[in-house]
mmCIF file of C-alpha atoms and ligand atoms in Angstrom:
data_model
loop_
_atom_site.group_PDB
_atom_site.id
_atom_site.type_symbol
_atom_site.label_atom_id
_atom_site.label_comp_id
_atom_site.label_asym_id
_atom_site.label_seq_id
_atom_site.Cartn_x
_atom_site.Cartn_y
_atom_site.Cartn_z
ATOM 1 C CA UNK A 1 -69.007 -35.564 6.208
ATOM 2 C CA UNK A 2 -65.289 -35.485 5.179
ATOM 3 C CA UNK A 3 -63.259 -35.814 1.925
ATOM 4 C CA UNK A 4 -60.143 -37.886 2.192
ATOM 5 C CA UNK A 5 -57.317 -37.569 -0.449
ATOM 6 C CA UNK A 6 -55.532 -41.120 -0.977
ATOM 7 C CA UNK A 7 -54.061 -40.765 -4.446
ATOM 8 C CA UNK A 8 -52.395 -44.351 -4.544
ATOM 9 C CA UNK A 9 -50.229 -43.205 -7.244
ATOM 10 C CA UNK A 10 -46.346 -42.768 -6.365
ATOM 11 C CA UNK A 11 -44.173 -40.209 -8.508
ATOM 12 C CA UNK A 12 -47.199 -37.710 -9.164
ATOM 13 C CA UNK A 13 -48.917 -35.340 -6.853
ATOM 14 C CA UNK A 14 -48.558 -36.348 -2.968
ATOM 15 C CA UNK A 15 -51.553 -36.573 -0.597
ATOM 16 C CA UNK A 16 -50.637 -34.063 1.871
ATOM 17 C CA UNK A 17 -49.709 -31.346 -1.111
ATOM 18 C CA UNK A 18 -53.028 -32.036 -2.876
ATOM 19 C CA UNK A 19 -55.176 -31.823 0.352
ATOM 20 C CA UNK A 20 -53.771 -28.573 1.027
ATOM 21 C CA UNK A 21 -54.430 -27.259 -2.387
ATOM 22 C CA UNK A 22 -57.995 -28.500 -1.850
ATOM 23 C CA UNK A 23 -58.370 -26.638 1.458
ATOM 24 C CA UNK A 24 -57.183 -23.416 -0.041
ATOM 25 C CA UNK A 25 -60.034 -23.624 -2.579
ATOM 26 C CA UNK A 26 -62.742 -24.620 0.135
ATOM 27 C CA UNK A 27 -61.043 -23.635 3.603
ATOM 28 C CA UNK A 28 -64.123 -24.474 5.585
ATOM 29 C CA UNK A 29 -64.374 -28.034 4.121
ATOM 30 C CA UNK A 30 -63.339 -31.260 6.281
ATOM 31 C CA UNK A 31 -60.652 -32.270 3.759
ATOM 32 C CA UNK A 32 -57.827 -34.754 5.269
ATOM 33 C CA UNK A 33 -55.164 -36.635 3.780
ATOM 34 C CA UNK A 34 -54.199 -40.000 4.198
ATOM 35 C CA UNK A 35 -51.349 -39.629 6.962
ATOM 36 C CA UNK A 36 -54.078 -38.292 9.023
ATOM 37 C CA UNK A 37 -57.271 -39.659 7.874
ATOM 38 C CA UNK A 38 -59.152 -39.367 11.383
ATOM 39 C CA UNK A 39 -62.307 -41.123 12.141
ATOM 40 C CA UNK A 40 -62.940 -43.368 8.813
ATOM 41 C CA UNK A 41 -66.816 -43.366 9.553
ATOM 42 C CA UNK A 42 -67.069 -39.641 8.654
ATOM 43 C CA UNK A 43 -65.476 -40.138 4.952
ATOM 44 C CA UNK A 44 -68.373 -39.647 2.607
ATOM 45 C CA UNK A 45 -65.721 -38.765 -0.419
ATOM 46 C CA UNK A 46 -62.459 -40.295 -1.728
ATOM 47 C CA UNK A 47 -59.987 -38.587 -4.225
ATOM 48 C CA UNK A 48 -57.909 -41.086 -5.797
ATOM 49 C CA UNK A 49 -55.791 -41.947 -9.014
ATOM 50 C CA UNK A 50 -55.585 -45.551 -8.000
ATOM 51 C CA UNK A 51 -58.236 -47.130 -5.654
ATOM 52 C CA UNK A 52 -56.482 -49.191 -3.064
ATOM 53 C CA UNK A 53 -57.961 -52.791 -2.858
ATOM 54 C CA UNK A 54 -58.805 -52.723 0.834
ATOM 55 C CA UNK A 55 -59.939 -49.096 1.284
ATOM 56 C CA UNK A 56 -63.654 -49.012 0.386
ATOM 57 C CA UNK A 57 -64.421 -51.696 2.931
ATOM 58 C CA UNK A 58 -62.874 -49.373 5.629
ATOM 59 C CA UNK A 59 -65.092 -46.555 4.823
ATOM 60 C CA UNK A 60 -68.581 -47.431 5.784
ATOM 61 C CA UNK A 61 -70.145 -44.293 4.805
ATOM 62 C CA UNK A 62 -68.260 -43.696 1.460
ATOM 63 C CA UNK A 63 -70.712 -42.462 -1.188
ATOM 64 C CA UNK A 64 -68.435 -40.847 -3.740
ATOM 65 C CA UNK A 65 -65.108 -41.742 -5.213
ATOM 66 C CA UNK A 66 -63.750 -38.766 -7.189
ATOM 67 C CA UNK A 67 -61.070 -39.811 -9.711
ATOM 68 C CA UNK A 68 -58.213 -37.432 -10.267
ATOM 69 C CA UNK A 69 -58.024 -37.849 -13.897
ATOM 70 C CA UNK A 70 -60.156 -39.622 -16.625
ATOM 71 C CA UNK A 71 -59.392 -43.353 -16.943
ATOM 72 C CA UNK A 72 -61.981 -44.830 -14.530
ATOM 73 C CA UNK A 73 -61.865 -48.648 -15.455
ATOM 74 C CA UNK A 74 -60.233 -49.961 -12.157
ATOM 75 C CA UNK A 75 -62.493 -48.032 -10.191
ATOM 76 C CA UNK A 76 -66.113 -49.161 -11.817
ATOM 77 C CA UNK A 77 -64.720 -52.659 -11.718
ATOM 78 C CA UNK A 78 -63.478 -52.529 -8.155
ATOM 79 C CA UNK A 79 -64.783 -55.636 -6.193
ATOM 80 C CA UNK A 80 -65.049 -53.886 -3.017
ATOM 81 C CA UNK A 81 -67.048 -50.721 -4.131
ATOM 82 C CA UNK A 82 -70.707 -51.172 -3.264
ATOM 83 C CA UNK A 83 -73.130 -50.450 -6.226
ATOM 84 C CA UNK A 84 -74.411 -47.377 -4.545
ATOM 85 C CA UNK A 85 -71.343 -45.522 -4.410
ATOM 86 C CA UNK A 86 -70.812 -42.930 -7.250
ATOM 87 C CA UNK A 87 -67.948 -42.443 -9.224
ATOM 88 C CA UNK A 88 -67.014 -39.143 -10.741
ATOM 89 C CA UNK A 89 -63.967 -38.115 -12.985
ATOM 90 C CA UNK A 90 -62.224 -34.875 -14.001
ATOM 91 C CA UNK A 91 -62.490 -33.117 -17.385
ATOM 92 C CA UNK A 92 -59.710 -30.778 -17.337
ATOM 93 C CA UNK A 93 -58.737 -28.571 -20.370
ATOM 94 C CA UNK A 94 -55.129 -28.651 -19.626
ATOM 95 C CA UNK A 95 -54.317 -32.315 -20.208
ATOM 96 C CA UNK A 96 -56.725 -32.746 -22.956
ATOM 97 C CA UNK A 97 -54.514 -30.225 -24.647
ATOM 98 C CA UNK A 98 -51.449 -31.832 -23.976
ATOM 99 C CA UNK A 99 -52.555 -35.037 -25.212
ATOM 100 C CA UNK A 100 -53.727 -33.683 -28.456
ATOM 101 C CA UNK A 101 -50.377 -31.868 -28.740
ATOM 102 C CA UNK A 102 -48.693 -35.319 -27.754
ATOM 103 C CA UNK A 103 -50.589 -36.673 -30.921
ATOM 104 C CA UNK A 104 -49.395 -33.919 -33.258
ATOM 105 C CA UNK A 105 -45.924 -34.018 -32.210
ATOM 106 C CA UNK A 106 -45.538 -37.700 -33.522
ATOM 107 C CA UNK A 107 -47.954 -36.700 -36.666
ATOM 108 C CA UNK A 108 -45.526 -33.736 -37.483
ATOM 109 C CA UNK A 109 -42.659 -35.903 -37.231
ATOM 110 C CA UNK A 110 -43.935 -38.397 -39.844
ATOM 111 C CA UNK A 111 -44.921 -35.442 -41.758
ATOM 112 C CA UNK A 112 -41.586 -33.904 -41.823
ATOM 113 C CA UNK A 113 -39.461 -37.116 -41.954
ATOM 114 C CA UNK A 114 -37.615 -36.494 -38.676
ATOM 115 C CA UNK A 115 -36.509 -40.139 -38.031
ATOM 116 C CA UNK A 116 -35.166 -40.752 -41.567
ATOM 117 C CA UNK A 117 -33.371 -37.338 -41.721
ATOM 118 C CA UNK A 118 -31.715 -38.142 -38.314
ATOM 119 C CA UNK A 119 -30.715 -41.619 -39.730
ATOM 120 C CA UNK A 120 -29.374 -39.833 -42.586
ATOM 121 C CA UNK A 121 -27.428 -37.354 -40.336
ATOM 122 C CA UNK A 122 -25.826 -40.450 -38.608
ATOM 123 C CA UNK A 123 -24.272 -41.198 -41.862
ATOM 124 C CA UNK A 124 -23.254 -37.751 -42.829
ATOM 125 C CA UNK A 125 -25.643 -38.354 -45.896
ATOM 126 C CA UNK A 126 -27.332 -35.189 -47.339
ATOM 127 C CA UNK A 127 -30.574 -36.934 -48.395
ATOM 128 C CA UNK A 128 -33.583 -34.827 -49.119
ATOM 129 C CA UNK A 129 -37.080 -36.099 -48.367
ATOM 130 C CA UNK A 130 -40.242 -34.294 -49.526
ATOM 131 C CA UNK A 131 -42.244 -33.378 -46.384
ATOM 132 C CA UNK A 132 -45.915 -34.805 -46.494
ATOM 133 C CA UNK A 133 -48.404 -32.118 -47.090
ATOM 134 C CA UNK A 134 -51.335 -31.714 -44.426
ATOM 135 C CA UNK A 135 -54.338 -31.455 -46.527
ATOM 136 C CA UNK A 136 -53.242 -34.918 -48.406
ATOM 137 C CA UNK A 137 -53.101 -36.536 -44.972
ATOM 138 C CA UNK A 138 -55.804 -38.533 -43.005
ATOM 139 C CA UNK A 139 -55.670 -38.446 -39.433
ATOM 140 C CA UNK A 140 -58.214 -40.573 -37.645
ATOM 141 C CA UNK A 141 -59.394 -40.193 -33.925
ATOM 142 C CA UNK A 142 -60.681 -43.079 -32.159
ATOM 143 C CA UNK A 143 -62.633 -41.820 -29.308
ATOM 144 C CA UNK A 144 -64.385 -38.315 -29.816
ATOM 145 C CA UNK A 145 -64.894 -37.489 -26.131
ATOM 146 C CA UNK A 146 -63.360 -34.848 -23.934
ATOM 147 C CA UNK A 147 -59.525 -35.487 -25.273
ATOM 148 C CA UNK A 148 -60.502 -36.681 -28.524
ATOM 149 C CA UNK A 149 -62.506 -33.850 -29.762
ATOM 150 C CA UNK A 150 -59.779 -31.787 -28.672
ATOM 151 C CA UNK A 151 -57.355 -33.842 -30.873
ATOM 152 C CA UNK A 152 -59.462 -33.805 -33.846
ATOM 153 C CA UNK A 153 -60.057 -30.057 -33.560
ATOM 154 C CA UNK A 154 -56.435 -29.306 -33.572
ATOM 155 C CA UNK A 155 -55.615 -31.289 -36.497
ATOM 156 C CA UNK A 156 -58.334 -30.140 -38.367
ATOM 157 C CA UNK A 157 -57.427 -26.525 -37.777
ATOM 158 C CA UNK A 158 -53.603 -27.366 -39.118
ATOM 159 C CA UNK A 159 -55.349 -28.566 -42.423
ATOM 160 C CA UNK A 160 -55.269 -32.436 -41.758
ATOM 161 C CA UNK A 161 -58.515 -34.287 -43.458
ATOM 162 C CA UNK A 162 -59.881 -35.683 -39.995
ATOM 163 C CA UNK A 163 -61.948 -38.643 -39.360
ATOM 164 C CA UNK A 164 -63.507 -39.252 -35.905
ATOM 165 C CA UNK A 165 -64.971 -42.738 -34.304
ATOM 166 C CA UNK A 166 -67.271 -42.779 -31.232
ATOM 167 C CA UNK A 167 -69.898 -45.170 -29.960
ATOM 168 C CA UNK A 168 -72.769 -42.791 -30.575
ATOM 169 C CA UNK A 169 -73.118 -40.206 -33.623
ATOM 170 C CA UNK A 170 -71.267 -37.063 -33.467
ATOM 171 C CA UNK A 171 -71.141 -33.862 -35.694
ATOM 172 C CA UNK A 172 -68.110 -31.950 -35.694
ATOM 173 C CA UNK A 173 -67.443 -29.129 -38.160
ATOM 174 C CA UNK A 174 -64.820 -29.980 -40.648
ATOM 175 C CA UNK A 175 -64.393 -33.454 -39.298
ATOM 176 C CA UNK A 176 -66.038 -36.578 -40.783
ATOM 177 C CA UNK A 177 -67.562 -38.574 -38.025
ATOM 178 C CA UNK A 178 -68.094 -42.219 -37.899
ATOM 179 C CA UNK A 179 -69.699 -44.474 -35.223
ATOM 180 C CA UNK A 180 -70.393 -47.939 -34.384
ATOM 181 C CA UNK A 181 -68.354 -51.186 -34.782
ATOM 182 C CA UNK A 182 -69.200 -51.674 -38.309
ATOM 183 C CA UNK A 183 -67.736 -48.240 -39.382
ATOM 184 C CA UNK A 184 -64.413 -49.034 -37.689
ATOM 185 C CA UNK A 185 -62.373 -51.232 -40.271
ATOM 186 C CA UNK A 186 -63.470 -49.007 -43.288
ATOM 187 C CA UNK A 187 -62.261 -45.896 -41.469
ATOM 188 C CA UNK A 188 -59.079 -47.313 -40.263
ATOM 189 C CA UNK A 189 -58.190 -48.556 -43.939
ATOM 190 C CA UNK A 190 -58.213 -44.675 -45.045
ATOM 191 C CA UNK A 191 -56.126 -43.130 -42.393
ATOM 192 C CA UNK A 192 -52.315 -42.355 -42.288
ATOM 193 C CA UNK A 193 -52.216 -41.773 -38.714
ATOM 194 C CA UNK A 194 -54.434 -43.037 -36.042
ATOM 195 C CA UNK A 195 -54.737 -41.507 -32.760
ATOM 196 C CA UNK A 196 -56.471 -43.804 -30.147
ATOM 197 C CA UNK A 197 -58.032 -41.898 -27.121
ATOM 198 C CA UNK A 198 -60.365 -44.317 -26.131
ATOM 199 C CA UNK A 199 -61.368 -45.286 -22.206
ATOM 200 C CA UNK A 200 -60.710 -48.957 -21.170
ATOM 201 C CA UNK A 201 -64.197 -50.987 -21.423
ATOM 202 C CA UNK A 202 -65.544 -54.247 -21.975
ATOM 203 C CA UNK A 203 -66.142 -53.297 -25.762
ATOM 204 C CA UNK A 204 -62.602 -51.681 -26.371
ATOM 205 C CA UNK A 205 -60.339 -53.841 -24.805
ATOM 206 C CA UNK A 206 -58.283 -55.733 -27.436
ATOM 207 C CA UNK A 207 -60.111 -53.611 -30.260
ATOM 208 C CA UNK A 208 -56.847 -53.249 -32.000
ATOM 209 C CA UNK A 209 -55.944 -56.898 -32.989
ATOM 210 C CA UNK A 210 -54.869 -58.836 -35.593
ATOM 211 C CA UNK A 211 -58.185 -58.060 -37.760
ATOM 212 C CA UNK A 212 -58.060 -54.332 -37.207
ATOM 213 C CA UNK A 213 -54.393 -53.981 -37.954
ATOM 214 C CA UNK A 214 -54.587 -55.761 -40.976
ATOM 215 C CA UNK A 215 -57.455 -53.173 -41.773
ATOM 216 C CA UNK A 216 -54.949 -50.379 -41.579
ATOM 217 C CA UNK A 217 -53.281 -48.719 -44.264
ATOM 218 C CA UNK A 218 -49.762 -50.093 -45.039
ATOM 219 C CA UNK A 219 -47.327 -47.668 -43.524
ATOM 220 C CA UNK A 220 -49.823 -45.766 -41.035
ATOM 221 C CA UNK A 221 -48.889 -44.657 -37.778
ATOM 222 C CA UNK A 222 -50.742 -45.639 -34.705
ATOM 223 C CA UNK A 223 -50.621 -43.375 -31.834
ATOM 224 C CA UNK A 224 -52.198 -44.715 -28.476
ATOM 225 C CA UNK A 225 -52.741 -42.269 -25.649
ATOM 226 C CA UNK A 226 -55.780 -43.529 -24.300
ATOM 227 C CA UNK A 227 -55.355 -46.982 -22.555
ATOM 228 C CA UNK A 228 -52.955 -50.016 -23.116
ATOM 229 C CA UNK A 229 -55.329 -52.772 -23.218
ATOM 230 C CA UNK A 230 -56.749 -51.228 -26.482
ATOM 231 C CA UNK A 231 -54.085 -52.893 -28.197
ATOM 232 C CA UNK A 232 -53.275 -56.686 -28.407
ATOM 233 C CA UNK A 233 -49.290 -56.176 -28.056
ATOM 234 C CA UNK A 234 -48.424 -59.409 -29.667
ATOM 235 C CA UNK A 235 -50.478 -58.807 -32.738
ATOM 236 C CA UNK A 236 -49.068 -55.439 -33.027
ATOM 237 C CA UNK A 237 -45.452 -56.791 -33.146
ATOM 238 C CA UNK A 238 -46.469 -59.342 -35.703
ATOM 239 C CA UNK A 239 -48.267 -56.672 -37.777
ATOM 240 C CA UNK A 240 -45.044 -54.429 -37.670
ATOM 241 C CA UNK A 241 -42.542 -57.374 -38.493
ATOM 242 C CA UNK A 242 -44.601 -58.495 -41.765
ATOM 243 C CA UNK A 243 -44.430 -54.747 -42.965
ATOM 244 C CA UNK A 244 -48.217 -53.548 -42.750
ATOM 245 C CA UNK A 245 -48.225 -50.758 -39.958
ATOM 246 C CA UNK A 246 -45.130 -48.344 -40.441
ATOM 247 C CA UNK A 247 -44.947 -47.082 -36.695
ATOM 248 C CA UNK A 248 -46.598 -47.241 -33.259
ATOM 249 C CA UNK A 249 -46.279 -44.783 -30.588
ATOM 250 C CA UNK A 250 -47.249 -46.064 -27.349
ATOM 251 C CA UNK A 251 -47.817 -43.616 -24.275
ATOM 252 C CA UNK A 252 -49.919 -46.587 -22.414
ATOM 253 C CA UNK A 253 -49.224 -50.139 -22.110
ATOM 254 C CA UNK A 254 -50.856 -53.391 -21.263
ATOM 255 C CA UNK A 255 -48.316 -53.427 -18.342
ATOM 256 C CA UNK A 256 -46.985 -50.517 -16.624
ATOM 257 C CA UNK A 257 -44.140 -50.158 -16.339
ATOM 258 C CA UNK A 258 -43.370 -51.812 -19.044
ATOM 259 C CA UNK A 259 -41.183 -54.790 -18.120
ATOM 260 C CA UNK A 260 -37.317 -54.327 -19.187
ATOM 261 C CA UNK A 261 -37.537 -57.704 -21.126
ATOM 262 C CA UNK A 262 -40.515 -56.739 -23.312
ATOM 263 C CA UNK A 263 -39.761 -56.765 -27.079
ATOM 264 C CA UNK A 264 -41.626 -53.595 -27.494
ATOM 265 C CA UNK A 265 -38.839 -51.582 -26.085
ATOM 266 C CA UNK A 266 -36.100 -52.517 -28.878
ATOM 267 C CA UNK A 267 -38.480 -52.664 -31.791
ATOM 268 C CA UNK A 268 -37.284 -50.328 -34.409
ATOM 269 C CA UNK A 269 -40.870 -49.284 -35.422
ATOM 270 C CA UNK A 270 -41.935 -48.647 -31.838
ATOM 271 C CA UNK A 271 -41.693 -45.697 -29.816
ATOM 272 C CA UNK A 272 -42.409 -45.736 -25.995
ATOM 273 C CA UNK A 273 -43.328 -43.007 -23.636
ATOM 274 C CA UNK A 274 -43.868 -43.858 -19.965
ATOM 275 C CA UNK A 275 -47.596 -42.714 -19.758
ATOM 276 C CA UNK A 276 -46.825 -38.798 -19.962
ATOM 277 C CA UNK A 277 -48.731 -37.526 -22.682
ATOM 278 C CA UNK A 278 -51.230 -35.840 -20.078
ATOM 279 C CA UNK A 279 -50.043 -34.779 -17.127
ATOM 280 C CA UNK A 280 -50.936 -31.476 -15.432
ATOM 281 C CA UNK A 281 -54.525 -31.043 -13.652
ATOM 282 C CA UNK A 282 -54.744 -27.304 -14.446
ATOM 283 C CA UNK A 283 -57.731 -25.689 -12.857
ATOM 284 C CA UNK A 284 -59.544 -29.165 -12.429
ATOM 285 C CA UNK A 285 -59.202 -29.438 -8.482
ATOM 286 C CA UNK A 286 -61.999 -26.783 -8.266
ATOM 287 C CA UNK A 287 -64.305 -29.323 -9.612
ATOM 288 C CA UNK A 288 -63.249 -31.735 -6.891
ATOM 289 C CA UNK A 289 -64.394 -29.504 -3.941
ATOM 290 C CA UNK A 290 -67.362 -28.344 -6.054
ATOM 291 C CA UNK A 291 -68.347 -32.118 -5.938
ATOM 292 C CA UNK A 292 -67.748 -32.537 -2.218
ATOM 293 C CA UNK A 293 -70.039 -29.484 -1.864
ATOM 294 C CA UNK A 294 -72.718 -31.092 -4.220
ATOM 295 C CA UNK A 295 -72.474 -34.402 -2.530
ATOM 296 C CA UNK A 296 -72.808 -32.937 0.912
ATOM 297 C CA UNK A 297 -76.022 -30.872 -0.421
ATOM 298 C CA UNK A 298 -77.326 -33.782 -2.073
ATOM 299 C CA UNK A 299 -77.070 -32.180 -5.565
ATOM 300 C CA UNK A 300 -76.148 -33.732 -8.956
ATOM 301 C CA UNK A 301 -72.654 -34.078 -9.422
ATOM 302 C CA UNK A 302 -70.098 -32.951 -12.121
ATOM 303 C CA UNK A 303 -68.578 -35.392 -14.853
ATOM 304 C CA UNK A 304 -70.459 -38.360 -13.451
ATOM 305 C CA UNK A 305 -69.323 -41.864 -14.512
ATOM 306 C CA UNK A 306 -71.955 -44.367 -15.864
ATOM 307 C CA UNK A 307 -70.510 -47.432 -13.855
ATOM 308 C CA UNK A 308 -72.312 -49.914 -15.933
ATOM 309 C CA UNK A 309 -70.880 -48.490 -19.324
ATOM 310 C CA UNK A 310 -67.564 -48.062 -17.873
ATOM 311 C CA UNK A 311 -66.658 -44.575 -18.696
HETATM 312 P P1 NDP B 1 -64.586 -39.182 -22.418
HETATM 313 O O1 NDP B 1 -65.557 -39.888 -21.888
HETATM 314 O O2 NDP B 1 -64.854 -37.839 -22.813
HETATM 315 O O3 NDP B 1 -64.600 -39.943 -24.333
HETATM 316 C C1 NDP B 1 -64.399 -41.295 -24.483
HETATM 317 C C2 NDP B 1 -64.969 -41.262 -25.881
HETATM 318 O O4 NDP B 1 -64.687 -42.783 -26.354
HETATM 319 C C3 NDP B 1 -66.438 -40.990 -26.334
HETATM 320 O O5 NDP B 1 -66.342 -40.293 -27.884
HETATM 321 C C4 NDP B 1 -66.833 -42.221 -26.653
HETATM 322 O O6 NDP B 1 -67.745 -42.403 -27.394
HETATM 323 C C5 NDP B 1 -65.896 -43.230 -26.977
HETATM 324 N N1 NDP B 1 -65.874 -44.683 -26.983
HETATM 325 C C6 NDP B 1 -66.224 -45.206 -25.818
HETATM 326 N N2 NDP B 1 -66.432 -46.597 -26.267
HETATM 327 C C7 NDP B 1 -66.572 -46.871 -27.295
HETATM 328 C C8 NDP B 1 -66.689 -47.925 -28.163
HETATM 329 N N3 NDP B 1 -67.174 -49.057 -27.637
HETATM 330 N N4 NDP B 1 -66.655 -47.568 -29.531
HETATM 331 C C9 NDP B 1 -66.446 -46.483 -29.851
HETATM 332 N N5 NDP B 1 -66.156 -45.388 -29.179
HETATM 333 C C10 NDP B 1 -66.036 -45.460 -28.057
HETATM 334 O O7 NDP B 1 -63.234 -39.542 -21.995
HETATM 335 P P2 NDP B 1 -61.689 -38.509 -22.519
HETATM 336 O O8 NDP B 1 -61.798 -38.226 -23.881
HETATM 337 O O9 NDP B 1 -61.776 -37.614 -21.392
HETATM 338 O O10 NDP B 1 -60.746 -39.661 -22.235
HETATM 339 C C11 NDP B 1 -60.457 -41.070 -23.080
HETATM 340 C C12 NDP B 1 -59.397 -41.833 -22.091
HETATM 341 O O11 NDP B 1 -58.254 -41.329 -22.220
HETATM 342 C C13 NDP B 1 -59.750 -42.086 -20.721
HETATM 343 O O12 NDP B 1 -60.738 -42.925 -20.440
HETATM 344 C C14 NDP B 1 -58.488 -42.601 -20.280
HETATM 345 O O13 NDP B 1 -58.191 -44.048 -20.441
HETATM 346 C C15 NDP B 1 -57.258 -41.876 -21.172
HETATM 347 N N6 NDP B 1 -56.573 -40.921 -20.805
HETATM 348 C C16 NDP B 1 -54.941 -41.160 -20.732
HETATM 349 C C17 NDP B 1 -54.086 -40.133 -20.422
HETATM 350 C C18 NDP B 1 -52.577 -40.359 -20.609
HETATM 351 O O14 NDP B 1 -52.167 -39.889 -19.888
HETATM 352 N N7 NDP B 1 -52.332 -41.229 -21.434
HETATM 353 C C19 NDP B 1 -54.639 -38.938 -19.421
HETATM 354 C C20 NDP B 1 -56.146 -39.020 -19.568
HETATM 355 C C21 NDP B 1 -56.987 -39.933 -20.109
HETATM 356 P P3 NDP B 1 -69.179 -41.620 -27.140
HETATM 357 O O15 NDP B 1 -68.926 -40.031 -27.395
HETATM 358 O O16 NDP B 1 -70.112 -42.042 -28.151
HETATM 359 O O17 NDP B 1 -69.603 -41.931 -25.651
#
């Protein structure tokens, strides 16, 4: 039984470095990296960020794919991954906090009129704009899971009026919780900022479209830090151009990297960041070695993904 690290994602951690980190946590375990995978029939667990197209077929005894992050849409739907192979993810605190703070950054920029004051400065114009008050501002959080819950709590603790939306009913102190498709549009219509931190599933893809955008409050800001395919980008541009939504902050896009020719780059009401809202894994690596131990011992795994549900 061996764990193979094959991250499949350039510009982040490297396979050899991550395998070395995992060996430090579990010195007796057989942990390999993609440069020296050894006998492939011994591999029972893969640790990946992106799962290469041909990899599952080369691993006859693969039993678990561990995602080194949260979004598993390409893994659960991987055409070569046999149905019996389990999928797990990580639920690290650190990137959840980072994403919550990413959302807060853009909310506070709106509250304090940062863009408008910068524009005034460019004209040497002393133009005062009243800051918006948190207790008079509604923040909606789409997806009230590990990251969305952190975001809602951060906003609540700063005095915003927070509304959360999820698939199943939730309760959270100081947050008005909504669930299910029917409650989405009425909730969107009340919010000054909408922070979307949803997984990419059959139900969420294209959820922010011409109809749901039209339901949003005029001048509201949409912040998407979940997955790009939540948003119909053509409908978003049309909505911004007709003067409904005030601003869109997109950390995730339908195509990444966003092509140079894409009109989103230059749109005055769009802010693009290159999928950086959550970055550091923090202490989550311990869960990778723990899952390898549990898999080898036949025990229940940490943070198992429902492959049918898609998250
Ligand atoms: P969780 O699985 O903990 O939470 C997902 C939330 O989305 C849950 O509240 C769930 O509802 C809700 N949800 C799912 N489907 C629907 C639906 N059809 N209608 C309404 N609500 C729905 O995931 P995380 O919070 O950990 O992560 C969310 C996503 O963020 C990840 O899937 C990933 O794609 C993205 N991400 C982005 C990063 C970045 O750098 N930009 C980094 C990390 C993650 P319920 O509670 O009822 O199940």
